Amino acid sequence: MPVLFSTAIRKMPLMQKKCLDMNVWFSFAGNLTYRNARNLHETVLNIPVDRILIETESPFMIPAEFREKKRTKPNMLPSTARFLAEMLDMDLEELSVQLWKNSCKAFNLPTE
């Protein structure tokens, strides 16, 4: 089951291992793009990319570039994906394919 994560898992190595052993998915919303979301940034950098999902967490957690909006929408997901790709030093297309595969696996959906 995917979980929206907001704690720095790096600071809890035992919890990190347990979550990975339990096949937990880590889902990040638009608040990942906030400069002061260091706990989320640390977490992203300390978990495998094949366990990461992104989400809108509507109506809240709007990506930084849309902060003036009142609610988040699915068309804002690329902003979170771009930020995540930069953080992970990955090509956006490569990350997008990985996120698609992760989502299909997490929700037991076919990839094609």
mmCIF file of N, CA, C and O in Angstrom:
data_model
loop_
_atom_site.group_PDB
_atom_site.id
_atom_site.type_symbol
_atom_site.label_atom_id
_atom_site.label_comp_id
_atom_site.label_asym_id
_atom_site.label_seq_id
_atom_site.Cartn_x
_atom_site.Cartn_y
_atom_site.Cartn_z
ATOM 1 N N MET A 1 0.838 -1.177 0.000
ATOM 2 C CA MET A 1 0.000 0.000 0.000
ATOM 3 C C MET A 1 0.888 1.247 0.000
ATOM 4 O O MET A 1 1.761 1.384 0.830
ATOM 5 N N PRO A 2 0.673 2.175 -0.940
ATOM 6 C CA PRO A 2 1.452 3.407 -0.967
ATOM 7 C C PRO A 2 1.131 4.284 0.240
ATOM 8 O O PRO A 2 0.003 4.326 0.706
ATOM 9 N N VAL A 3 2.145 4.968 0.718
ATOM 10 C CA VAL A 3 1.935 5.904 1.807
ATOM 11 C C VAL A 3 2.579 7.227 1.450
ATOM 12 O O VAL A 3 3.651 7.276 0.881
ATOM 13 N N LEU A 4 1.880 8.311 1.757
ATOM 14 C CA LEU A 4 2.447 9.634 1.607
ATOM 15 C C LEU A 4 3.437 9.802 2.742
ATOM 16 O O LEU A 4 3.087 9.632 3.903
ATOM 17 N N PHE A 5 4.665 10.114 2.420
ATOM 18 C CA PHE A 5 5.705 10.112 3.436
ATOM 19 C C PHE A 5 6.170 11.520 3.742
ATOM 20 O O PHE A 5 6.414 12.308 2.849
ATOM 21 N N SER A 6 6.303 11.845 5.023
ATOM 22 C CA SER A 6 6.722 13.196 5.390
ATOM 23 C C SER A 6 7.754 13.220 6.506
ATOM 24 O O SER A 6 7.947 14.230 7.143
ATOM 25 N N THR A 7 8.437 12.120 6.737
ATOM 26 C CA THR A 7 9.474 12.058 7.762
ATOM 27 C C THR A 7 10.767 11.618 7.118
ATOM 28 O O THR A 7 10.757 10.813 6.208
ATOM 29 N N ALA A 8 11.884 12.135 7.611
ATOM 30 C CA ALA A 8 13.177 11.744 7.052
ATOM 31 C C ALA A 8 13.507 10.325 7.500
ATOM 32 O O ALA A 8 13.884 10.084 8.634
ATOM 33 N N ILE A 9 13.356 9.389 6.597
ATOM 34 C CA ILE A 9 13.583 7.984 6.939
ATOM 35 C C ILE A 9 15.062 7.710 7.181
ATOM 36 O O ILE A 9 15.428 6.769 7.861
ATOM 37 N N ARG A 10 15.933 8.542 6.625
ATOM 38 C CA ARG A 10 17.371 8.366 6.829
ATOM 39 C C ARG A 10 17.714 8.413 8.314
ATOM 40 O O ARG A 10 18.635 7.752 8.773
ATOM 41 N N LYS A 11 16.951 9.174 9.058
ATOM 42 C CA LYS A 11 17.217 9.311 10.490
ATOM 43 C C LYS A 11 16.713 8.117 11.282
ATOM 44 O O LYS A 11 16.929 8.029 12.473
ATOM 45 N N MET A 12 16.031 7.212 10.604
ATOM 46 C CA MET A 12 15.489 6.030 11.263
ATOM 47 C C MET A 12 15.888 4.794 10.477
ATOM 48 O O MET A 12 15.067 4.192 9.789
ATOM 49 N N PRO A 13 17.167 4.391 10.516
ATOM 50 C CA PRO A 13 17.623 3.281 9.672
ATOM 51 C C PRO A 13 16.860 1.978 9.893
ATOM 52 O O PRO A 13 16.613 1.245 8.935
ATOM 53 N N LEU A 14 16.479 1.690 11.119
ATOM 54 C CA LEU A 14 15.735 0.459 11.368
ATOM 55 C C LEU A 14 14.371 0.518 10.687
ATOM 56 O O LEU A 14 13.926 -0.444 10.069
ATOM 57 N N MET A 15 13.711 1.677 10.774
ATOM 58 C CA MET A 15 12.413 1.843 10.118
ATOM 59 C C MET A 15 12.578 1.747 8.602
ATOM 60 O O MET A 15 11.745 1.153 7.928
ATOM 61 N N GLN A 16 13.645 2.333 8.080
ATOM 62 C CA GLN A 16 13.895 2.259 6.646
ATOM 63 C C GLN A 16 14.000 0.799 6.206
ATOM 64 O O GLN A 16 13.355 0.383 5.258
ATOM 65 N N LYS A 17 14.776 0.019 6.913
ATOM 66 C CA LYS A 17 14.947 -1.394 6.560
ATOM 67 C C LYS A 17 13.618 -2.136 6.660
ATOM 68 O O LYS A 17 13.260 -2.916 5.774
ATOM 69 N N LYS A 18 12.870 -1.885 7.727
ATOM 70 C CA LYS A 18 11.572 -2.563 7.897
ATOM 71 C C LYS A 18 10.619 -2.216 6.758
ATOM 72 O O LYS A 18 9.941 -3.090 6.224
ATOM 73 N N CYS A 19 10.565 -0.939 6.402
ATOM 74 C CA CYS A 19 9.674 -0.515 5.312
ATOM 75 C C CYS A 19 10.070 -1.174 4.001
ATOM 76 O O CYS A 19 9.213 -1.653 3.261
ATOM 77 N N LEU A 20 11.350 -1.197 3.719
ATOM 78 C CA LEU A 20 11.808 -1.815 2.471
ATOM 79 C C LEU A 20 11.567 -3.320 2.490
ATOM 80 O O LEU A 20 11.154 -3.893 1.486
ATOM 81 N N ASP A 21 11.781 -3.952 3.628
ATOM 82 C CA ASP A 21 11.521 -5.393 3.751
ATOM 83 C C ASP A 21 10.035 -5.721 3.594
ATOM 84 O O ASP A 21 9.677 -6.786 3.118
ATOM 85 N N MET A 22 9.178 -4.804 4.018
ATOM 86 C CA MET A 22 7.731 -5.011 3.934
ATOM 87 C C MET A 22 7.161 -4.600 2.575
ATOM 88 O O MET A 22 5.959 -4.608 2.370
ATOM 89 N N ASN A 23 8.037 -4.190 1.677
ATOM 90 C CA ASN A 23 7.616 -3.785 0.337
ATOM 91 C C ASN A 23 6.699 -2.559 0.365
ATOM 92 O O ASN A 23 5.744 -2.466 -0.409
ATOM 93 N N VAL A 24 7.004 -1.610 1.221
ATOM 94 C CA VAL A 24 6.241 -0.362 1.314
ATOM 95 C C VAL A 24 6.634 0.552 0.152
ATOM 96 O O VAL A 24 7.794 0.617 -0.239
ATOM 97 N N TRP A 25 5.661 1.265 -0.377
ATOM 98 C CA TRP A 25 5.882 2.258 -1.426
ATOM 99 C C TRP A 25 5.887 3.629 -0.782
ATOM 100 O O TRP A 25 5.091 3.905 0.108
ATOM 101 N N PHE A 26 6.747 4.507 -1.242
ATOM 102 C CA PHE A 26 6.852 5.860 -0.702
ATOM 103 C C PHE A 26 6.319 6.828 -1.742
ATOM 104 O O PHE A 26 6.848 6.929 -2.840
ATOM 105 N N SER A 27 5.259 7.538 -1.384
ATOM 106 C CA SER A 27 4.609 8.433 -2.329
ATOM 107 C C SER A 27 4.834 9.874 -1.903
ATOM 108 O O SER A 27 4.662 10.221 -0.737
ATOM 109 N N PHE A 28 5.201 10.703 -2.875
ATOM 110 C CA PHE A 28 5.509 12.103 -2.601
ATOM 111 C C PHE A 28 4.573 12.990 -3.406
ATOM 112 O O PHE A 28 4.260 12.709 -4.559
ATOM 113 N N ALA A 29 4.154 14.080 -2.783
ATOM 114 C CA ALA A 29 3.248 15.040 -3.411
ATOM 115 C C ALA A 29 4.011 16.323 -3.741
ATOM 116 O O ALA A 29 5.239 16.381 -3.635
ATOM 117 N N GLY A 30 3.277 17.348 -4.121
ATOM 118 C CA GLY A 30 3.878 18.617 -4.535
ATOM 119 C C GLY A 30 4.729 19.287 -3.477
ATOM 120 O O GLY A 30 5.614 20.085 -3.804
ATOM 121 N N ASN A 31 4.493 18.976 -2.207
ATOM 122 C CA ASN A 31 5.306 19.602 -1.155
ATOM 123 C C ASN A 31 6.763 19.159 -1.219
ATOM 124 O O ASN A 31 7.630 19.790 -0.626
ATOM 125 N N LEU A 32 7.067 18.118 -1.981
ATOM 126 C CA LEU A 32 8.457 17.719 -2.201
ATOM 127 C C LEU A 32 9.239 18.860 -2.853
ATOM 128 O O LEU A 32 10.434 19.008 -2.638
ATOM 129 N N THR A 33 8.548 19.706 -3.622
ATOM 130 C CA THR A 33 9.204 20.783 -4.361
ATOM 131 C C THR A 33 9.517 22.010 -3.506
ATOM 132 O O THR A 33 10.132 22.950 -3.991
ATOM 133 N N TYR A 34 9.104 22.002 -2.253
ATOM 134 C CA TYR A 34 9.387 23.152 -1.384
ATOM 135 C C TYR A 34 10.835 23.110 -0.922
ATOM 136 O O TYR A 34 11.324 22.064 -0.490
ATOM 137 N N ARG A 35 11.515 24.242 -0.991
ATOM 138 C CA ARG A 35 12.926 24.306 -0.579
ATOM 139 C C ARG A 35 13.139 23.854 0.859
ATOM 140 O O ARG A 35 14.156 23.255 1.179
ATOM 141 N N ASN A 36 12.200 24.144 1.722
ATOM 142 C CA ASN A 36 12.380 23.815 3.141
ATOM 143 C C ASN A 36 11.902 22.405 3.506
ATOM 144 O O ASN A 36 11.905 22.040 4.678
ATOM 145 N N ALA A 37 11.548 21.588 2.531
ATOM 146 C CA ALA A 37 11.084 20.216 2.798
ATOM 147 C C ALA A 37 12.280 19.265 2.855
ATOM 148 O O ALA A 37 12.292 18.205 2.230
ATOM 149 N N ARG A 38 13.270 19.645 3.627
ATOM 150 C CA ARG A 38 14.518 18.872 3.693
ATOM 151 C C ARG A 38 14.301 17.429 4.140
ATOM 152 O O ARG A 38 14.994 16.528 3.686
ATOM 153 N N ASN A 39 13.338 17.225 5.030
ATOM 154 C CA ASN A 39 13.074 15.854 5.477
ATOM 155 C C ASN A 39 12.630 14.972 4.310
ATOM 156 O O ASN A 39 13.037 13.823 4.198
ATOM 157 N N LEU A 40 11.818 15.520 3.419
ATOM 158 C CA LEU A 40 11.388 14.765 2.249
ATOM 159 C C LEU A 40 12.549 14.552 1.285
ATOM 160 O O LEU A 40 12.704 13.473 0.714
ATOM 161 N N HIS A 41 13.380 15.582 1.120
ATOM 162 C CA HIS A 41 14.537 15.470 0.223
ATOM 163 C C HIS A 41 15.483 14.383 0.710
ATOM 164 O O HIS A 41 15.975 13.574 -0.083
ATOM 165 N N GLU A 42 15.730 14.346 2.013
ATOM 166 C CA GLU A 42 16.602 13.311 2.589
ATOM 167 C C GLU A 42 16.018 11.920 2.359
ATOM 168 O O GLU A 42 16.740 10.981 2.035
ATOM 169 N N THR A 43 14.726 11.811 2.518
ATOM 170 C CA THR A 43 14.072 10.515 2.337
ATOM 171 C C THR A 43 14.215 10.036 0.901
ATOM 172 O O THR A 43 14.605 8.895 0.656
ATOM 173 N N VAL A 44 13.914 10.915 -0.059
ATOM 174 C CA VAL A 44 14.023 10.551 -1.478
ATOM 175 C C VAL A 44 15.422 10.042 -1.805
ATOM 176 O O VAL A 44 15.582 9.070 -2.537
ATOM 177 N N LEU A 45 16.427 10.690 -1.257
ATOM 178 C CA LEU A 45 17.809 10.327 -1.567
ATOM 179 C C LEU A 45 18.266 9.054 -0.869
ATOM 180 O O LEU A 45 19.350 8.556 -1.153
ATOM 181 N N ASN A 46 17.440 8.521 0.012
ATOM 182 C CA ASN A 46 17.830 7.340 0.783
ATOM 183 C C ASN A 46 16.927 6.135 0.587
ATOM 184 O O ASN A 46 16.968 5.192 1.371
ATOM 185 N N ILE A 47 16.105 6.170 -0.447
ATOM 186 C CA ILE A 47 15.285 5.004 -0.770
ATOM 187 C C ILE A 47 15.481 4.672 -2.251
ATOM 188 O O ILE A 47 15.798 5.551 -3.055
ATOM 189 N N PRO A 48 15.287 3.427 -2.627
ATOM 190 C CA PRO A 48 15.452 3.049 -4.035
ATOM 191 C C PRO A 48 14.380 3.686 -4.920
ATOM 192 O O PRO A 48 13.220 3.797 -4.515
ATOM 193 N N VAL A 49 14.768 4.083 -6.105
ATOM 194 C CA VAL A 49 13.833 4.733 -7.021
ATOM 195 C C VAL A 49 12.697 3.790 -7.412
ATOM 196 O O VAL A 49 11.599 4.247 -7.747
ATOM 197 N N ASP A 50 12.917 2.498 -7.301
ATOM 198 C CA ASP A 50 11.841 1.561 -7.662
ATOM 199 C C ASP A 50 10.798 1.399 -6.559
ATOM 200 O O ASP A 50 9.897 0.571 -6.662
ATOM 201 N N ARG A 51 10.875 2.228 -5.512
ATOM 202 C CA ARG A 51 9.853 2.241 -4.452
ATOM 203 C C ARG A 51 9.155 3.598 -4.362
ATOM 204 O O ARG A 51 8.420 3.868 -3.426
ATOM 205 N N ILE A 52 9.408 4.479 -5.331
ATOM 206 C CA ILE A 52 8.882 5.843 -5.279
ATOM 207 C C ILE A 52 7.675 5.998 -6.195
ATOM 208 O O ILE A 52 7.669 5.538 -7.336
ATOM 209 N N LEU A 53 6.659 6.690 -5.665
ATOM 210 C CA LEU A 53 5.484 7.104 -6.426
ATOM 211 C C LEU A 53 5.322 8.608 -6.236
ATOM 212 O O LEU A 53 5.863 9.173 -5.282
ATOM 213 N N ILE A 54 4.565 9.250 -7.122
ATOM 214 C CA ILE A 54 4.190 10.650 -6.898
ATOM 215 C C ILE A 54 2.671 10.736 -6.981
ATOM 216 O O ILE A 54 2.020 9.893 -7.602
ATOM 217 N N GLU A 55 2.132 11.762 -6.345
ATOM 218 C CA GLU A 55 0.677 11.920 -6.300
ATOM 219 C C GLU A 55 0.305 13.378 -6.152
ATOM 220 O O GLU A 55 1.146 14.217 -5.833
ATOM 221 N N THR A 56 -0.967 13.677 -6.359
ATOM 222 C CA THR A 56 -1.433 15.055 -6.208
ATOM 223 C C THR A 56 -1.767 15.377 -4.757
ATOM 224 O O THR A 56 -1.656 16.512 -4.347
ATOM 225 N N GLU A 57 -2.205 14.376 -3.981
ATOM 226 C CA GLU A 57 -2.695 14.587 -2.616
ATOM 227 C C GLU A 57 -3.674 15.764 -2.606
ATOM 228 O O GLU A 57 -3.597 16.671 -1.798
ATOM 229 N N SER A 58 -4.577 15.704 -3.554
ATOM 230 C CA SER A 58 -5.550 16.764 -3.739
ATOM 231 C C SER A 58 -6.468 16.893 -2.531
ATOM 232 O O SER A 58 -6.813 15.890 -1.927
ATOM 233 N N PRO A 59 -6.839 18.059 -2.128
ATOM 234 C CA PRO A 59 -6.595 19.336 -2.791
ATOM 235 C C PRO A 59 -5.361 20.079 -2.267
ATOM 236 O O PRO A 59 -5.125 21.213 -2.648
ATOM 237 N N PHE A 60 -4.592 19.492 -1.378
ATOM 238 C CA PHE A 60 -3.491 20.215 -0.755
ATOM 239 C C PHE A 60 -2.138 19.765 -1.303
ATOM 240 O O PHE A 60 -2.074 18.951 -2.207
ATOM 241 N N MET A 61 -1.078 20.278 -0.745
ATOM 242 C CA MET A 61 0.304 19.950 -1.122
ATOM 243 C C MET A 61 0.596 20.302 -2.572
ATOM 244 O O MET A 61 1.038 19.483 -3.365
ATOM 245 N N ILE A 62 0.356 21.533 -2.903
ATOM 246 C CA ILE A 62 0.541 22.069 -4.246
ATOM 247 C C ILE A 62 2.031 22.248 -4.532
ATOM 248 O O ILE A 62 2.772 22.740 -3.681
ATOM 249 N N PRO A 63 2.511 21.880 -5.726
ATOM 250 C CA PRO A 63 3.912 22.124 -6.065
ATOM 251 C C PRO A 63 4.261 23.611 -5.943
ATOM 252 O O PRO A 63 3.413 24.486 -6.168
ATOM 253 N N ALA A 64 5.502 23.898 -5.606
ATOM 254 C CA ALA A 64 5.948 25.267 -5.340
ATOM 255 C C ALA A 64 5.607 26.235 -6.468
ATOM 256 O O ALA A 64 5.190 27.365 -6.211
ATOM 257 N N GLU A 65 5.755 25.812 -7.701
ATOM 258 C CA GLU A 65 5.503 26.742 -8.815
ATOM 259 C C GLU A 65 4.029 27.117 -8.959
ATOM 260 O O GLU A 65 3.697 28.067 -9.667
ATOM 261 N N PHE A 66 3.132 26.409 -8.280
ATOM 262 C CA PHE A 66 1.697 26.691 -8.347
ATOM 263 C C PHE A 66 1.138 27.144 -7.000
ATOM 264 O O PHE A 66 -0.069 27.095 -6.792
ATOM 265 N N ARG A 67 1.969 27.596 -6.104
ATOM 266 C CA ARG A 67 1.523 27.900 -4.742
ATOM 267 C C ARG A 67 0.378 28.903 -4.675
ATOM 268 O O ARG A 67 -0.373 28.924 -3.716
ATOM 269 N N GLU A 68 0.251 29.753 -5.694
ATOM 270 C CA GLU A 68 -0.831 30.741 -5.666
ATOM 271 C C GLU A 68 -2.188 30.102 -5.942
ATOM 272 O O GLU A 68 -3.221 30.714 -5.699
ATOM 273 N N LYS A 69 -2.204 28.880 -6.416
ATOM 274 C CA LYS A 69 -3.466 28.167 -6.674
ATOM 275 C C LYS A 69 -4.051 27.679 -5.353
ATOM 276 O O LYS A 69 -3.345 27.486 -4.371
ATOM 277 N N LYS A 70 -5.338 27.455 -5.342
ATOM 278 C CA LYS A 70 -6.003 27.024 -4.113
ATOM 279 C C LYS A 70 -5.994 25.519 -3.922
ATOM 280 O O LYS A 70 -6.122 25.036 -2.815
ATOM 281 N N ARG A 71 -5.857 24.775 -5.000
ATOM 282 C CA ARG A 71 -5.835 23.319 -4.875
ATOM 283 C C ARG A 71 -5.000 22.716 -5.987
ATOM 284 O O ARG A 71 -4.879 23.264 -7.054
ATOM 285 N N THR A 72 -4.457 21.560 -5.673
ATOM 286 C CA THR A 72 -3.639 20.864 -6.658
ATOM 287 C C THR A 72 -4.520 20.044 -7.595
ATOM 288 O O THR A 72 -5.641 19.674 -7.246
ATOM 289 N N LYS A 73 -4.003 19.811 -8.790
ATOM 290 C CA LYS A 73 -4.729 19.049 -9.806
ATOM 291 C C LYS A 73 -3.741 18.099 -10.483
ATOM 292 O O LYS A 73 -2.535 18.329 -10.459
ATOM 293 N N PRO A 74 -4.240 17.046 -11.094
ATOM 294 C CA PRO A 74 -3.351 16.083 -11.750
ATOM 295 C C PRO A 74 -2.402 16.696 -12.772
ATOM 296 O O PRO A 74 -1.281 16.228 -12.934
ATOM 297 N N ASN A 75 -2.815 17.776 -13.459
ATOM 298 C CA ASN A 75 -1.932 18.379 -14.462
ATOM 299 C C ASN A 75 -0.705 19.051 -13.837
ATOM 300 O O ASN A 75 0.179 19.517 -14.548
ATOM 301 N N MET A 76 -0.624 19.070 -12.516
ATOM 302 C CA MET A 76 0.538 19.632 -11.825
ATOM 303 C C MET A 76 1.587 18.561 -11.496
ATOM 304 O O MET A 76 2.678 18.881 -11.054
ATOM 305 N N LEU A 77 1.252 17.298 -11.715
ATOM 306 C CA LEU A 77 2.196 16.208 -11.429
ATOM 307 C C LEU A 77 3.540 16.353 -12.146
ATOM 308 O O LEU A 77 4.575 16.039 -11.557
ATOM 309 N N PRO A 78 3.576 16.829 -13.392
ATOM 310 C CA PRO A 78 4.877 16.981 -14.050
ATOM 311 C C PRO A 78 5.847 17.886 -13.280
ATOM 312 O O PRO A 78 7.055 17.672 -13.321
ATOM 313 N N SER A 79 5.323 18.857 -12.569
ATOM 314 C CA SER A 79 6.183 19.728 -11.769
ATOM 315 C C SER A 79 6.902 18.926 -10.684
ATOM 316 O O SER A 79 8.112 19.079 -10.470
ATOM 317 N N THR A 80 6.174 18.063 -10.010
ATOM 318 C CA THR A 80 6.759 17.210 -8.983
ATOM 319 C C THR A 80 7.749 16.231 -9.618
ATOM 320 O O THR A 80 8.843 16.009 -9.088
ATOM 321 N N ALA A 81 7.389 15.683 -10.762
ATOM 322 C CA ALA A 81 8.272 14.737 -11.459
ATOM 323 C C ALA A 81 9.575 15.419 -11.889
ATOM 324 O O ALA A 81 10.660 14.842 -11.738
ATOM 325 N N ARG A 82 9.489 16.632 -12.423
ATOM 326 C CA ARG A 82 10.704 17.363 -12.830
ATOM 327 C C ARG A 82 11.621 17.596 -11.642
ATOM 328 O O ARG A 82 12.835 17.399 -11.716
ATOM 329 N N PHE A 83 11.035 18.020 -10.528
ATOM 330 C CA PHE A 83 11.826 18.281 -9.328
ATOM 331 C C PHE A 83 12.499 16.990 -8.849
ATOM 332 O O PHE A 83 13.687 16.977 -8.519
ATOM 333 N N LEU A 84 11.743 15.907 -8.837
ATOM 334 C CA LEU A 84 12.268 14.614 -8.404
ATOM 335 C C LEU A 84 13.398 14.155 -9.334
ATOM 336 O O LEU A 84 14.436 13.670 -8.869
ATOM 337 N N ALA A 85 13.225 14.327 -10.632
ATOM 338 C CA ALA A 85 14.264 13.942 -11.598
ATOM 339 C C ALA A 85 15.549 14.723 -11.338
ATOM 340 O O ALA A 85 16.649 14.152 -11.369
ATOM 341 N N GLU A 86 15.423 16.005 -11.068
ATOM 342 C CA GLU A 86 16.606 16.817 -10.763
ATOM 343 C C GLU A 86 17.286 16.328 -9.488
ATOM 344 O O GLU A 86 18.506 16.214 -9.435
ATOM 345 N N MET A 87 16.483 16.059 -8.468
ATOM 346 C CA MET A 87 17.049 15.579 -7.204
ATOM 347 C C MET A 87 17.830 14.287 -7.396
ATOM 348 O O MET A 87 18.885 14.098 -6.801
ATOM 349 N N LEU A 88 17.286 13.382 -8.190
ATOM 350 C CA LEU A 88 17.887 12.068 -8.389
ATOM 351 C C LEU A 88 18.913 12.056 -9.523
ATOM 352 O O LEU A 88 19.489 11.013 -9.817
ATOM 353 N N ASP A 89 19.103 13.217 -10.153
ATOM 354 C CA ASP A 89 20.024 13.339 -11.282
ATOM 355 C C ASP A 89 19.677 12.321 -12.367
ATOM 356 O O ASP A 89 20.527 11.588 -12.867
ATOM 357 N N MET A 90 18.378 12.276 -12.677
ATOM 358 C CA MET A 90 17.864 11.357 -13.700
ATOM 359 C C MET A 90 17.222 12.153 -14.817
ATOM 360 O O MET A 90 16.712 13.256 -14.596
ATOM 361 N N ASP A 91 17.216 11.575 -15.995
ATOM 362 C CA ASP A 91 16.479 12.132 -17.117
ATOM 363 C C ASP A 91 14.982 12.052 -16.784
ATOM 364 O O ASP A 91 14.519 11.022 -16.255
ATOM 365 N N LEU A 92 14.232 13.103 -17.083
ATOM 366 C CA LEU A 92 12.807 13.125 -16.757
ATOM 367 C C LEU A 92 12.049 11.975 -17.413
ATOM 368 O O LEU A 92 11.197 11.349 -16.785
ATOM 369 N N GLU A 93 12.362 11.677 -18.665
ATOM 370 C CA GLU A 93 11.682 10.582 -19.360
ATOM 371 C C GLU A 93 11.972 9.248 -18.687
ATOM 372 O O GLU A 93 11.075 8.430 -18.482
ATOM 373 N N GLU A 94 13.229 9.029 -18.317
ATOM 374 C CA GLU A 94 13.619 7.794 -17.636
ATOM 375 C C GLU A 94 12.880 7.656 -16.298
ATOM 376 O O GLU A 94 12.363 6.592 -15.962
ATOM 377 N N LEU A 95 12.817 8.749 -15.546
ATOM 378 C CA LEU A 95 12.105 8.718 -14.265
ATOM 379 C C LEU A 95 10.613 8.479 -14.491
ATOM 380 O O LEU A 95 9.993 7.706 -13.758
ATOM 381 N N SER A 96 10.042 9.120 -15.495
ATOM 382 C CA SER A 96 8.609 8.953 -15.771
ATOM 383 C C SER A 96 8.270 7.491 -16.072
ATOM 384 O O SER A 96 7.256 6.972 -15.597
ATOM 385 N N VAL A 97 9.121 6.841 -16.846
ATOM 386 C CA VAL A 97 8.911 5.414 -17.142
ATOM 387 C C VAL A 97 8.988 4.602 -15.854
ATOM 388 O O VAL A 97 8.154 3.723 -15.603
ATOM 389 N N GLN A 98 9.968 4.908 -15.007
ATOM 390 C CA GLN A 98 10.111 4.190 -13.739
ATOM 391 C C GLN A 98 8.902 4.421 -12.839
ATOM 392 O O GLN A 98 8.388 3.483 -12.223
ATOM 393 N N LEU A 99 8.420 5.658 -12.763
ATOM 394 C CA LEU A 99 7.243 5.958 -11.937
ATOM 395 C C LEU A 99 6.004 5.216 -12.458
ATOM 396 O O LEU A 99 5.185 4.748 -11.672
ATOM 397 N N TRP A 100 5.875 5.113 -13.779
ATOM 398 C CA TRP A 100 4.758 4.365 -14.371
ATOM 399 C C TRP A 100 4.831 2.901 -13.950
ATOM 400 O O TRP A 100 3.843 2.312 -13.501
ATOM 401 N N LYS A 101 6.024 2.314 -14.091
ATOM 402 C CA LYS A 101 6.201 0.907 -13.704
ATOM 403 C C LYS A 101 5.910 0.717 -12.219
ATOM 404 O O LYS A 101 5.264 -0.252 -11.825
ATOM 405 N N ASN A 102 6.396 1.637 -11.408
ATOM 406 C CA ASN A 102 6.160 1.553 -9.965
ATOM 407 C C ASN A 102 4.669 1.601 -9.656
ATOM 408 O O ASN A 102 4.174 0.827 -8.831
ATOM 409 N N SER A 103 3.963 2.523 -10.299
ATOM 410 C CA SER A 103 2.525 2.662 -10.054
ATOM 411 C C SER A 103 1.784 1.398 -10.450
ATOM 412 O O SER A 103 0.904 0.931 -9.712
ATOM 413 N N CYS A 104 2.127 0.849 -11.600
ATOM 414 C CA CYS A 104 1.475 -0.390 -12.046
ATOM 415 C C CYS A 104 1.741 -1.521 -11.063
ATOM 416 O O CYS A 104 0.826 -2.274 -10.710
ATOM 417 N N LYS A 105 2.968 -1.620 -10.614
ATOM 418 C CA LYS A 105 3.319 -2.681 -9.663
ATOM 419 C C LYS A 105 2.606 -2.474 -8.323
ATOM 420 O O LYS A 105 2.060 -3.410 -7.745
ATOM 421 N N ALA A 106 2.606 -1.239 -7.828
ATOM 422 C CA ALA A 106 1.991 -0.944 -6.525
ATOM 423 C C ALA A 106 0.496 -1.249 -6.521
ATOM 424 O O ALA A 106 -0.044 -1.702 -5.513
ATOM 425 N N PHE A 107 -0.162 -0.997 -7.648
ATOM 426 C CA PHE A 107 -1.606 -1.191 -7.723
ATOM 427 C C PHE A 107 -1.997 -2.456 -8.502
ATOM 428 O O PHE A 107 -3.162 -2.621 -8.866
ATOM 429 N N ASN A 108 -0.988 -3.305 -8.752
ATOM 430 C CA ASN A 108 -1.228 -4.578 -9.425
ATOM 431 C C ASN A 108 -1.949 -4.404 -10.758
ATOM 432 O O ASN A 108 -2.957 -5.065 -11.038
ATOM 433 N N LEU A 109 -1.418 -3.482 -11.581
ATOM 434 C CA LEU A 109 -1.993 -3.195 -12.892
ATOM 435 C C LEU A 109 -1.035 -3.655 -13.993
ATOM 436 O O LEU A 109 0.184 -3.673 -13.779
ATOM 437 N N PRO A 110 -1.545 -3.979 -15.172
ATOM 438 C CA PRO A 110 -0.647 -4.341 -16.270
ATOM 439 C C PRO A 110 0.152 -3.110 -16.721
ATOM 440 O O PRO A 110 -0.346 -1.987 -16.655
ATOM 441 N N THR A 111 1.367 -3.318 -17.171
ATOM 442 C CA THR A 111 2.206 -2.187 -17.579
ATOM 443 C C THR A 111 1.949 -1.774 -19.025
ATOM 444 O O THR A 111 2.488 -0.785 -19.478
ATOM 445 N N GLU A 112 1.163 -2.521 -19.739
ATOM 446 C CA GLU A 112 0.901 -2.186 -21.143
ATOM 447 C C GLU A 112 -0.554 -1.951 -21.390
ATOM 448 O O GLU A 112 -1.412 -2.366 -20.744
#
